[in-house]
Coordinates of C-alpha atoms and ligand atoms in Angstrom, one line a residue:
M740 CA 12.1 24.3 28.8
L741 CA 9.4 22.2 27.1
G742 CA 6.2 24.2 26.5
I743 CA 6.2 26.1 29.8
K744 CA 3.2 28.1 28.8
I745 CA 1.2 24.9 28.2
F746 CA 1.2 24.1 31.9
I747 CA -0.3 27.3 33.1
M748 CA -3.3 26.7 30.8
P749 CA -6.5 25.2 32.1
I750 CA -5.9 21.4 32.0
R751 CA -7.9 18.2 31.8
P752 CA -6.4 14.7 32.1
I753 CA -4.6 13.3 29.1
R754 CA -7.0 11.4 26.9
I755 CA -4.8 9.4 24.6
M756 CA -5.8 6.1 26.2
E757 CA -9.4 6.7 25.2
L758 CA -8.5 7.1 21.5
K759 CA -8.5 4.0 19.3
E760 CA -6.9 3.9 15.9
L761 CA -9.3 3.2 12.9
K762 CA -6.9 1.1 10.7
L763 CA -6.9 1.5 7.0
E764 CA -8.0 -2.1 6.5
D765 CA -11.0 -1.5 8.7
L766 CA -12.0 1.8 7.1
N767 CA -15.1 2.1 4.9
P768 CA -14.6 5.6 3.6
D769 CA -18.3 6.3 2.7
A770 CA -19.5 5.1 6.1
F771 CA -16.8 7.1 7.8
I772 CA -17.7 10.3 5.9
E773 CA -21.4 9.9 6.7
E774 CA -20.6 9.3 10.4
Q775 CA -18.3 12.3 10.6
V776 CA -20.7 14.6 8.7
E777 CA -23.5 13.7 11.2
E778 CA -21.1 14.1 14.1
I779 CA -20.0 17.6 13.0
K780 CA -23.6 18.6 12.4
S781 CA -24.7 17.4 15.8
V782 CA -21.8 19.1 17.7
V783 CA -22.1 22.5 15.9
G784 CA -25.9 22.5 15.8
S785 CA -27.0 25.8 14.4
G786 CA -23.7 27.5 15.3
L787 CA -20.8 28.6 13.2
A788 CA -17.4 26.9 12.7
I789 CA -14.1 28.0 11.3
N790 CA -11.2 26.0 10.0
A791 CA -7.7 26.6 8.8
L792 CA -6.8 25.1 5.5
S793 CA -3.0 24.7 4.9
G794 CA -3.4 22.6 1.7
G795 CA -2.0 19.4 3.4
V796 CA -3.9 16.2 3.1
D797 CA -5.4 16.4 6.6
S798 CA -6.7 19.9 6.5
S799 CA -7.9 19.6 2.9
T800 CA -9.9 16.5 3.8
V801 CA -11.4 18.1 6.9
T802 CA -12.3 21.2 4.9
L803 CA -14.4 19.1 2.6
L804 CA -16.0 17.1 5.5
G805 CA -16.8 20.4 7.2
H806 CA -18.4 21.9 4.2
R807 CA -20.4 18.8 3.5
A808 CA -21.7 19.0 7.0
L809 CA -22.1 22.8 7.5
G810 CA -22.1 24.5 4.1
D811 CA -21.5 28.2 4.4
R812 CA -21.7 28.0 8.2
L813 CA -18.1 26.9 8.0
K814 CA -15.6 29.7 7.3
T815 CA -12.3 28.4 5.8
C816 CA -9.2 30.5 6.2
F817 CA -5.7 30.0 4.8
I818 CA -3.3 31.5 7.3
E819 CA -0.4 33.1 5.5
N820 CA 2.1 32.7 8.3
G821 CA 5.2 33.5 6.2
I822 CA 6.6 30.0 6.5
M823 CA 4.7 28.3 3.7
R824 CA 6.2 27.0 0.4
E825 CA 6.6 29.0 -2.7
G826 CA 3.2 29.9 -4.4
E827 CA 1.3 27.8 -1.9
P828 CA -1.4 30.2 -0.7
E829 CA -2.5 31.1 -4.3
R830 CA -2.4 27.5 -5.5
I831 CA -4.5 26.1 -2.7
V832 CA -7.1 28.9 -2.7
S833 CA -7.6 28.4 -6.5
L834 CA -7.9 24.6 -6.1
F835 CA -10.7 25.0 -3.5
Q836 CA -12.4 27.8 -5.4
A837 CA -12.6 25.3 -8.3
M838 CA -14.5 23.0 -5.9
G839 CA -16.9 25.8 -4.9
I840 CA -15.3 26.4 -1.5
P841 CA -14.3 30.0 -0.8
V842 CA -11.1 30.5 1.2
E843 CA -10.0 33.7 2.9
I844 CA -6.3 34.4 3.0
V845 CA -5.4 35.9 6.4
D846 CA -2.1 37.7 6.4
A847 CA -0.4 36.9 9.8
K848 CA 3.2 36.9 8.7
Q849 CA 4.3 39.6 11.1
Q850 CA 2.7 37.9 14.1
F851 CA 4.5 34.7 13.4
F852 CA 7.9 36.2 12.8
D853 CA 7.5 38.4 15.9
A854 CA 6.7 35.3 18.0
L855 CA 9.7 33.4 16.6
K856 CA 12.2 36.2 17.0
G857 CA 15.3 35.1 19.0
L858 CA 14.1 31.5 19.5
T859 CA 16.4 28.6 18.7
D860 CA 15.2 25.7 20.8
P861 CA 13.0 23.4 18.7
E862 CA 10.2 22.9 21.2
E863 CA 10.1 26.6 22.0
K864 CA 9.7 27.4 18.3
R865 CA 6.9 24.9 18.0
E866 CA 5.3 26.3 21.1
A867 CA 5.5 29.9 19.7
I868 CA 3.8 28.7 16.5
T869 CA 1.1 27.0 18.4
Q870 CA 0.4 30.0 20.6
T871 CA 0.4 32.4 17.6
F872 CA -1.8 30.2 15.6
Y873 CA -4.4 29.3 18.3
K874 CA -4.3 32.3 20.5
T875 CA -3.3 35.4 18.6
V876 CA -4.6 34.6 15.1
F877 CA -7.4 32.2 15.7
G878 CA -8.5 33.7 18.9
T879 CA -9.2 36.9 17.0
L880 CA -10.7 35.3 13.9
V881 CA -13.1 33.2 16.0
K882 CA -14.2 36.3 18.0
E883 CA -14.7 38.4 14.8
S884 CA -16.6 35.6 13.0
G885 CA -18.8 34.6 16.0
A886 CA -17.8 31.0 15.5
N887 CA -17.5 28.7 18.6
Y888 CA -15.9 25.7 16.9
L889 CA -12.6 25.1 15.2
L890 CA -12.3 22.1 12.9
Q891 CA -8.9 20.8 12.4
G892 CA -7.1 17.8 10.8
T893 CA -5.2 16.3 13.7
N894 CA -4.4 12.7 12.9
F895 CA -3.5 9.6 15.0
T896 CA 0.2 9.8 14.4
D897 CA 0.3 13.5 15.6
V898 CA -1.3 12.5 18.9
E899 CA 0.9 9.5 19.3
E900 CA 4.2 11.3 18.7
T901 CA 3.3 14.2 21.0
V902 CA 2.1 12.0 23.8
A903 CA 5.2 9.8 23.5
G904 CA 7.3 13.0 23.9
V905 CA 9.0 12.7 20.5
K906 CA 7.9 16.1 19.2
R907 CA 5.2 18.5 20.2
Q908 CA 3.0 18.5 17.1
H909 CA 1.6 22.0 16.7
N910 CA -2.0 20.9 16.6
I911 CA -2.1 18.8 19.7
L912 CA -4.1 20.5 22.4
E913 CA -6.7 18.3 24.3
Q914 CA -4.4 15.3 24.5
L915 CA -1.9 17.5 26.3
G916 CA -4.7 18.4 28.7
I917 CA -5.4 21.8 27.2
D918 CA -9.0 22.9 27.6
T919 CA -9.4 25.0 24.4
Q920 CA -12.7 26.5 25.4
A921 CA -11.1 28.0 28.5
A922 CA -7.7 28.8 26.9
F923 CA -8.8 30.2 23.5
G924 CA -12.6 30.6 23.6
Y925 CA -13.6 27.8 21.2
T926 CA -14.0 24.1 21.0
V927 CA -11.9 22.0 18.7
I928 CA -13.4 19.3 16.5
E929 CA -11.0 16.7 15.0
P930 CA -12.8 14.4 12.5
V931 CA -9.8 12.4 11.3
I932 CA -8.1 12.0 14.7
R933 CA -8.4 8.2 14.6
L934 CA -6.9 7.8 11.2
R935 CA -3.3 7.7 10.0
K936 CA -2.2 9.5 6.8
P937 CA -2.9 6.7 4.4
A938 CA -6.4 6.4 5.6
V939 CA -6.9 10.2 5.5
R940 CA -5.9 10.0 1.8
V941 CA -8.6 7.4 1.1
V942 CA -11.2 9.6 2.8
G943 CA -10.0 12.7 0.9
Q944 CA -10.2 10.8 -2.4
A945 CA -13.8 9.6 -1.6
L946 CA -14.8 13.2 -0.8
G947 CA -13.6 14.3 -4.3
L948 CA -10.3 16.0 -3.5
P949 CA -8.2 16.4 -6.6
E950 CA -5.3 13.8 -6.7
E951 CA -2.8 16.7 -6.5
L952 CA -4.1 17.2 -2.9
Y953 CA -5.0 13.7 -1.6
S954 CA -1.7 12.2 -2.8
R955 CA 0.5 15.0 -1.6
P956 CA 3.6 14.1 0.4
P957 CA 3.0 15.1 4.1
F958 CA 4.0 18.6 5.1
P959 CA 4.4 19.6 8.8
G960 CA 2.0 22.0 10.5
P961 CA 4.9 24.3 11.6
A962 CA 5.7 24.4 7.9
L963 CA 9.2 25.5 6.8
A964 CA 10.0 26.5 10.5
A965 CA 10.4 22.7 11.0
R966 CA 13.2 22.9 8.5
V967 CA 15.1 25.8 9.8
I968 CA 17.6 24.9 12.5
G969 CA 18.2 27.9 14.7
E970 CA 16.4 31.2 14.5
V971 CA 13.4 31.4 12.0
T972 CA 13.7 34.8 10.3
S973 CA 12.1 35.8 7.1
A974 CA 15.5 35.8 5.3
R975 CA 16.3 32.3 6.6
V976 CA 12.9 31.0 5.6
D977 CA 13.5 32.4 2.1
V978 CA 16.6 30.3 1.8
V979 CA 14.9 27.1 2.8
R980 CA 11.9 28.0 0.6
K981 CA 14.1 28.3 -2.5
A982 CA 15.9 25.0 -1.7
T983 CA 12.6 23.3 -1.0
A984 CA 11.3 24.3 -4.4
I985 CA 14.4 22.8 -6.1
V986 CA 14.2 19.5 -4.0
E987 CA 10.5 19.1 -4.7
A988 CA 10.9 19.7 -8.5
E989 CA 13.8 17.3 -8.7
L990 CA 12.3 14.5 -6.6
Q991 CA 8.6 14.7 -7.4
N992 CA 8.8 11.8 -9.8
T993 CA 10.4 9.5 -7.2
D994 CA 8.0 7.3 -5.2
A995 CA 9.4 8.6 -2.0
F996 CA 7.2 9.2 1.0
Q997 CA 8.5 12.7 1.7
Y998 CA 11.5 14.8 0.6
L999 CA 12.7 18.1 2.1
A1000 CA 15.5 20.6 2.5
I1001 CA 16.8 21.8 5.8
L1002 CA 18.8 24.9 6.6
H1003 CA 21.6 24.4 9.1
E1004 CA 22.5 26.9 11.7
D1005 CA 26.3 26.6 11.4
K1006 CA 28.0 28.2 8.4
V1007 CA 31.0 26.6 6.7
T1008 CA 33.9 27.8 4.6
G1009 CA 33.3 27.5 0.9
M1010 CA 34.9 29.1 -2.1
R1011 CA 33.7 30.8 -5.2
E1012 CA 35.8 32.2 -8.0
G1013 CA 39.0 31.4 -6.1
K1014 CA 37.8 33.4 -3.0
R1015 CA 36.7 32.3 0.4
D1016 CA 32.9 32.3 0.8
Y1017 CA 31.7 31.6 4.3
G1018 CA 28.2 30.4 3.6
M1019 CA 25.2 28.4 4.6
Q1020 CA 24.6 24.6 4.5
V1021 CA 21.5 22.9 3.3
E1022 CA 20.7 19.2 4.1
V1023 CA 18.5 17.2 1.8
R1024 CA 16.4 14.3 3.1
C1025 CA 14.3 11.9 1.1
W1026 CA 12.3 9.2 2.9
E1027 CA 10.9 5.8 2.3
S1028 CA 8.1 5.2 4.8
T1029 CA 4.5 4.1 5.0
D1030 CA 3.3 5.9 8.1
A1031 CA 6.1 8.3 9.2
Q1032 CA 6.6 6.2 12.3
T1033 CA 9.8 4.8 10.9
G1034 CA 11.7 5.7 7.8
T1035 CA 14.7 4.8 5.6
P1036 CA 16.6 7.2 3.3
T1037 CA 15.9 6.7 -0.4
R1038 CA 18.9 5.4 -2.3
L1039 CA 18.8 8.3 -4.8
P1040 CA 21.0 8.0 -7.9
Y1041 CA 24.2 9.8 -7.5
E1042 CA 23.4 11.9 -10.6
T1043 CA 20.3 13.2 -8.8
L1044 CA 22.3 14.1 -5.7
E1045 CA 24.8 15.9 -7.9
R1046 CA 22.1 17.8 -9.7
L1047 CA 20.6 18.8 -6.3
A1048 CA 23.9 20.1 -5.1
D1049 CA 24.6 22.0 -8.3
R1050 CA 21.2 23.6 -8.4
I1051 CA 21.0 24.5 -4.7
T1052 CA 24.5 26.1 -4.6
T1053 CA 24.0 28.1 -7.8
E1054 CA 20.3 29.1 -7.4
V1055 CA 20.1 29.8 -3.7
P1056 CA 22.2 32.7 -2.8
G1057 CA 24.6 32.2 0.1
V1058 CA 24.6 28.4 0.2
V1059 CA 28.0 26.7 -0.2
S1060 CA 27.3 23.2 1.0
V1061 CA 24.7 20.5 0.3
T1062 CA 24.6 17.2 2.2
Y1063 CA 22.3 14.2 2.0
N1064 CA 21.0 12.5 5.2
I1065 CA 21.7 8.8 5.3
T1066 CA 20.2 8.1 8.7
K1067 CA 17.1 6.0 9.4
K1068 CA 14.2 7.1 11.6
P1069 CA 14.9 6.2 14.4
P1070 CA 17.2 7.6 15.6
S1071 CA 16.6 10.5 13.2
T1072 CA 13.2 12.0 12.8
I1073 CA 11.8 13.0 9.4
E1074 CA 11.9 16.8 10.0
A1075 CA 14.9 18.5 11.7
V1076 CA 13.1 20.6 14.3
Ligands
XMP1553 P1 8.9 13.5 12.5 O1 9.8 14.7 12.1 O2 8.4 13.6 13.9 O3 7.6 13.7 11.5 O4 9.6 12.2 12.2 C1 6.7 12.7 11.4 C2 5.7 13.2 10.3 O5 4.9 14.2 10.8 C3 5.2 15.4 10.1 N1 5.4 16.5 11.2 C4 4.4 17.2 11.6 N2 3.1 17.3 11.1 N3 2.7 19.0 12.8 C5 2.3 18.2 11.7 O6 1.1 18.4 11.3 C6 4.0 19.0 13.2 O7 4.3 19.7 14.2 C7 4.8 18.0 12.6 N4 6.1 17.7 12.8 C8 6.4 16.8 11.9 C9 6.5 15.2 9.3 O8 6.5 16.0 8.2 C10 6.4 13.7 9.1 O9 5.6 13.4 7.9

């Protein structure tokens, strides 16, 4: 059932072979910035562009590149899709405001939850998020704003994993043969598509992003939906959001590449105060990796694992079981969906 809707869209041949990675050791950040700023200027001309800022390293870097190139001809939106982490929209908007970049919060929670209703297959969930983001939400925003260009932070790993068929990354369009102009009514510009995450961080730092942003652990485009196994409802996202806040607070001082909480679909029998409590299971993952292509679970101290289990089962209502993933990538992947 992989992405059926994709194949009825206008298609062009897959272009991955034309794309060549710009490796970290070959990157001159200042020259790269200058080149991309010129490229954005020349593509957009006197037109208008729009971009979605999620607060991740890639979209934050692209937001700064775009503003350097276009100034107020770039409209930046934060799409509140209901699947973001705790306090995220407010925090990101205030960090960009401090850099002189206005960000509009667009409330699209209902559209996303409606699209996700009843879906349990991982690729169908990813496809629903892609369609809601690009067609329903951005299609409208682009029309309303008069923009013809969407700037986004697709990186080299996103393309590679999608084309290899590992996971449909939500932001991959052209490389799957989708003609965005015909399908959605705008052209997509991807200034960091030849870079992997460590190189994007270097460019973000050179552009003046605060360290809190350029050194952030990666976070997936489909947000907490990538961490809910089974149906993504508002109530289930609340559970994973609370567990995520605990995992991030407890593990932020490790040097790990990424750490996350996953909500399982199956319930298990637990007990509280001597009574049966049939409840939810949360899985914690913490990864050592350099580029997300492969990964090894961090050997966390047992005390840390115990604290995570205690906090999650007492602070997140309905959770009776916490497990720690000890599988490498491959065969695991970093996220669960
Ligand atoms: P996986 O789970 O495929 O993840 O091992 C590799 C890296 O990519 C992130 N990830 C995504 N990022 N859109 C993104 O922008 C996505 O759909 C997506 N899925 C996974 C993941 O967090 C990890 O860093």
